[in-house]
Amino acid sequence: MDTIHSSRTRTSDSTAAGAIPRRSVVRNERLSSSAFGEAYLVWRCHRCGETGDLEAFPVACSNCDAPREDLYYWTED
């Protein structure tokens, strides 16, 4: 398992269940329109509700240490 360490988030390119394909890239994009406003794609923890940037999908929740399988993509205003 390849592990990437940044100043804030511990990440890897695999999951125990194989839920995320290796070398997947999800870019953080902003769509703007006067009719829709703005939204940001982030990750969110199913257990505690913590959210974070998608610079790299974390191995575990930074707040409650829930495993990656409890994290999902979330659109935030």
Coordinates of N, CA and C in Angstrom, one line a residue:
M1 N 0.8 -1.2 0.0 CA 0.0 0.0 0.0 C 0.9 1.2 0.0
D2 N 0.7 2.1 -1.0 CA 1.4 3.4 -1.0 C 0.8 4.4 -0.1
T3 N 1.6 5.0 0.8 CA 1.0 5.9 1.7 C 1.7 7.3 1.5
I4 N 0.8 8.3 1.4 CA 1.3 9.7 1.2 C 1.0 10.5 2.5
H5 N 2.0 11.2 2.9 CA 1.9 12.0 4.2 C 2.0 13.4 3.8
S6 N 1.0 14.2 4.1 CA 1.0 15.6 4.0 C 1.0 16.2 5.4
S7 N 1.0 17.5 5.4 CA 1.1 18.2 6.7 C -0.2 18.0 7.5
R8 N -1.3 17.7 6.8 CA -2.6 17.6 7.5 C -3.3 16.2 7.4
T9 N -3.1 15.5 6.3 CA -3.9 14.3 6.0 C -3.0 13.1 5.7
R10 N -3.3 12.0 6.3 CA -2.7 10.7 6.0 C -3.5 10.0 4.9
T11 N -2.9 9.6 3.8 CA -3.7 9.1 2.7 C -3.0 7.8 2.2
S12 N -3.8 7.1 1.4 CA -3.2 5.9 0.7 C -4.0 5.8 -0.6
D13 N -3.5 4.9 -1.5 CA -4.2 4.7 -2.8 C -5.0 3.5 -2.8
S14 N -5.4 2.9 -1.7 CA -6.2 1.7 -1.7 C -7.0 1.6 -0.4
T15 N -8.0 0.8 -0.4 CA -8.9 0.5 0.7 C -8.9 -1.0 1.1
A16 N -9.2 -1.3 2.3 CA -9.3 -2.7 2.7 C -10.3 -3.5 1.8
A17 N -11.4 -2.8 1.5 CA -12.5 -3.4 0.7 C -12.3 -3.3 -0.8
G18 N -11.2 -2.5 -1.2 CA -11.0 -2.2 -2.6 C -12.1 -1.3 -3.2
A19 N -12.7 -0.5 -2.4 CA -13.8 0.3 -2.8 C -13.4 1.5 -3.7
I20 N -12.2 1.9 -3.6 CA -11.7 3.0 -4.5 C -10.7 2.4 -5.4
P21 N -10.9 2.5 -6.8 CA -9.9 2.0 -7.7 C -8.6 2.7 -7.5
R22 N -7.5 1.9 -7.7 CA -6.1 2.5 -7.6 C -6.0 3.7 -8.6
R23 N -5.2 4.7 -8.2 CA -4.9 5.8 -9.0 C -6.1 6.6 -9.4
S24 N -7.2 6.6 -8.7 CA -8.4 7.4 -9.0 C -8.0 8.9 -8.7
V25 N -8.5 9.8 -9.5 CA -8.3 11.2 -9.3 C -9.7 11.9 -9.4
V26 N -10.0 12.6 -8.3 CA -11.2 13.4 -8.3 C -10.8 14.8 -8.0
R27 N -11.0 15.6 -9.0 CA -10.6 17.0 -8.9 C -11.7 17.9 -8.2
N28 N -11.2 18.8 -7.4 CA -12.2 19.7 -6.7 C -12.5 20.8 -7.7
E29 N -13.8 20.9 -8.1 CA -14.2 21.8 -9.1 C -15.3 22.7 -8.6
R30 N -15.3 24.0 -9.0 CA -16.3 24.9 -8.6 C -17.2 25.3 -9.8
L31 N -18.5 25.1 -9.7 CA -19.4 25.5 -10.8 C -20.1 26.7 -10.3
S32 N -20.2 27.8 -11.1 CA -20.8 29.0 -10.6 C -21.9 29.4 -11.6
S33 N -23.0 29.8 -11.1 CA -24.1 30.3 -11.9 C -25.0 31.1 -11.0
S34 N -25.6 32.1 -11.5 CA -26.5 32.9 -10.6 C -27.7 32.1 -10.2
A35 N -28.1 31.2 -11.0 CA -29.3 30.3 -10.7 C -29.0 29.3 -9.6
F36 N -27.8 28.8 -9.6 CA -27.4 27.7 -8.7 C -26.5 28.0 -7.5
G37 N -25.8 29.1 -7.6 CA -24.8 29.4 -6.5 C -23.6 28.7 -6.7
E38 N -22.8 28.4 -5.7 CA -21.6 27.7 -5.7 C -21.6 26.5 -4.8
A39 N -20.9 25.4 -5.2 CA -20.8 24.2 -4.4 C -19.4 23.7 -4.5
Y40 N -18.9 23.0 -3.5 CA -17.6 22.5 -3.4 C -17.7 21.0 -3.1
L41 N -16.9 20.2 -3.8 CA -16.9 18.8 -3.6 C -15.8 18.5 -2.5
V42 N -16.3 17.9 -1.4 CA -15.4 17.5 -0.2 C -15.7 16.1 0.2
W43 N -14.9 15.6 1.1 CA -15.3 14.3 1.7 C -16.0 14.5 3.0
R44 N -16.8 13.6 3.4 CA -17.6 13.7 4.7 C -17.6 12.3 5.4
C45 N -17.5 12.4 6.7 CA -17.5 11.1 7.5 C -18.9 10.8 7.9
H46 N -19.3 9.5 7.7 CA -20.6 9.0 8.0 C -20.8 8.9 9.5
R47 N -19.8 8.7 10.3 CA -19.9 8.6 11.7 C -20.1 9.9 12.4
C48 N -19.2 10.9 12.2 CA -19.2 12.1 12.9 C -19.6 13.4 12.1
G49 N -19.7 13.3 10.8 CA -20.0 14.4 10.0 C -18.9 15.4 9.6
E50 N -17.7 15.1 10.1 CA -16.5 15.9 9.7 C -16.4 16.0 8.2
T51 N -15.9 17.1 7.7 CA -15.7 17.3 6.3 C -14.3 17.7 6.0
G52 N -13.7 17.5 4.8 CA -12.4 18.0 4.5 C -12.2 18.1 3.0
D53 N -11.1 18.8 2.7 CA -10.7 19.0 1.3 C -10.4 17.7 0.6
L54 N -10.6 17.7 -0.7 CA -10.3 16.5 -1.5 C -8.9 16.6 -2.1
E55 N -8.0 17.3 -1.5 CA -6.6 17.3 -2.0 C -6.1 15.9 -2.1
A56 N -6.5 15.1 -1.1 CA -6.2 13.7 -1.1 C -7.2 13.0 -0.2
F57 N -7.8 11.9 -0.6 CA -8.8 11.2 0.2 C -8.1 10.5 1.3
P58 N -8.5 10.9 2.6 CA -7.8 10.3 3.7 C -8.0 8.9 4.0
V59 N -7.1 8.3 4.7 CA -7.1 6.9 5.1 C -8.2 6.7 6.2
A60 N -8.3 7.7 7.1 CA -9.3 7.7 8.2 C -9.8 9.1 8.4
C61 N -10.9 9.2 9.1 CA -11.4 10.5 9.5 C -10.5 11.2 10.5
S62 N -10.2 12.4 10.2 CA -9.2 13.2 11.1 C -9.8 13.5 12.4
N63 N -11.2 13.4 12.6 CA -11.8 13.7 13.8 C -12.1 12.5 14.7
C64 N -12.6 11.4 14.1 CA -13.0 10.2 14.9 C -12.3 9.0 14.5
D65 N -11.3 9.0 13.6 CA -10.6 7.9 13.2 C -11.4 6.8 12.5
A66 N -12.6 7.1 12.0 CA -13.4 6.1 11.3 C -12.6 5.7 10.0
P67 N -12.7 4.5 9.6 CA -11.9 4.0 8.4 C -12.4 4.7 7.1
R68 N -11.6 4.6 6.1 CA -11.9 5.2 4.8 C -13.3 4.7 4.3
E69 N -13.7 3.5 4.6 CA -15.0 3.0 4.1 C -16.2 3.8 4.7
D70 N -16.0 4.6 5.7 CA -17.0 5.4 6.3 C -17.0 6.8 5.8
L71 N -16.1 7.1 4.8 CA -16.0 8.4 4.2 C -16.7 8.4 2.8
Y72 N -17.3 9.5 2.5 CA -17.9 9.6 1.1 C -17.8 11.0 0.6
Y73 N -18.1 11.1 -0.7 CA -18.0 12.5 -1.4 C -19.3 13.2 -1.0
W74 N -19.1 14.6 -0.8 CA -20.2 15.4 -0.3 C -20.1 16.8 -1.0
T75 N -21.2 17.3 -1.4 CA -21.2 18.6 -2.0 C -21.6 19.6 -1.0
E76 N -20.8 20.7 -0.8 CA -21.0 21.6 0.3 C -21.2 23.0 -0.4
D77 N -22.1 23.8 0.2 CA -22.3 25.2 -0.3 C -21.2 26.1 0.1

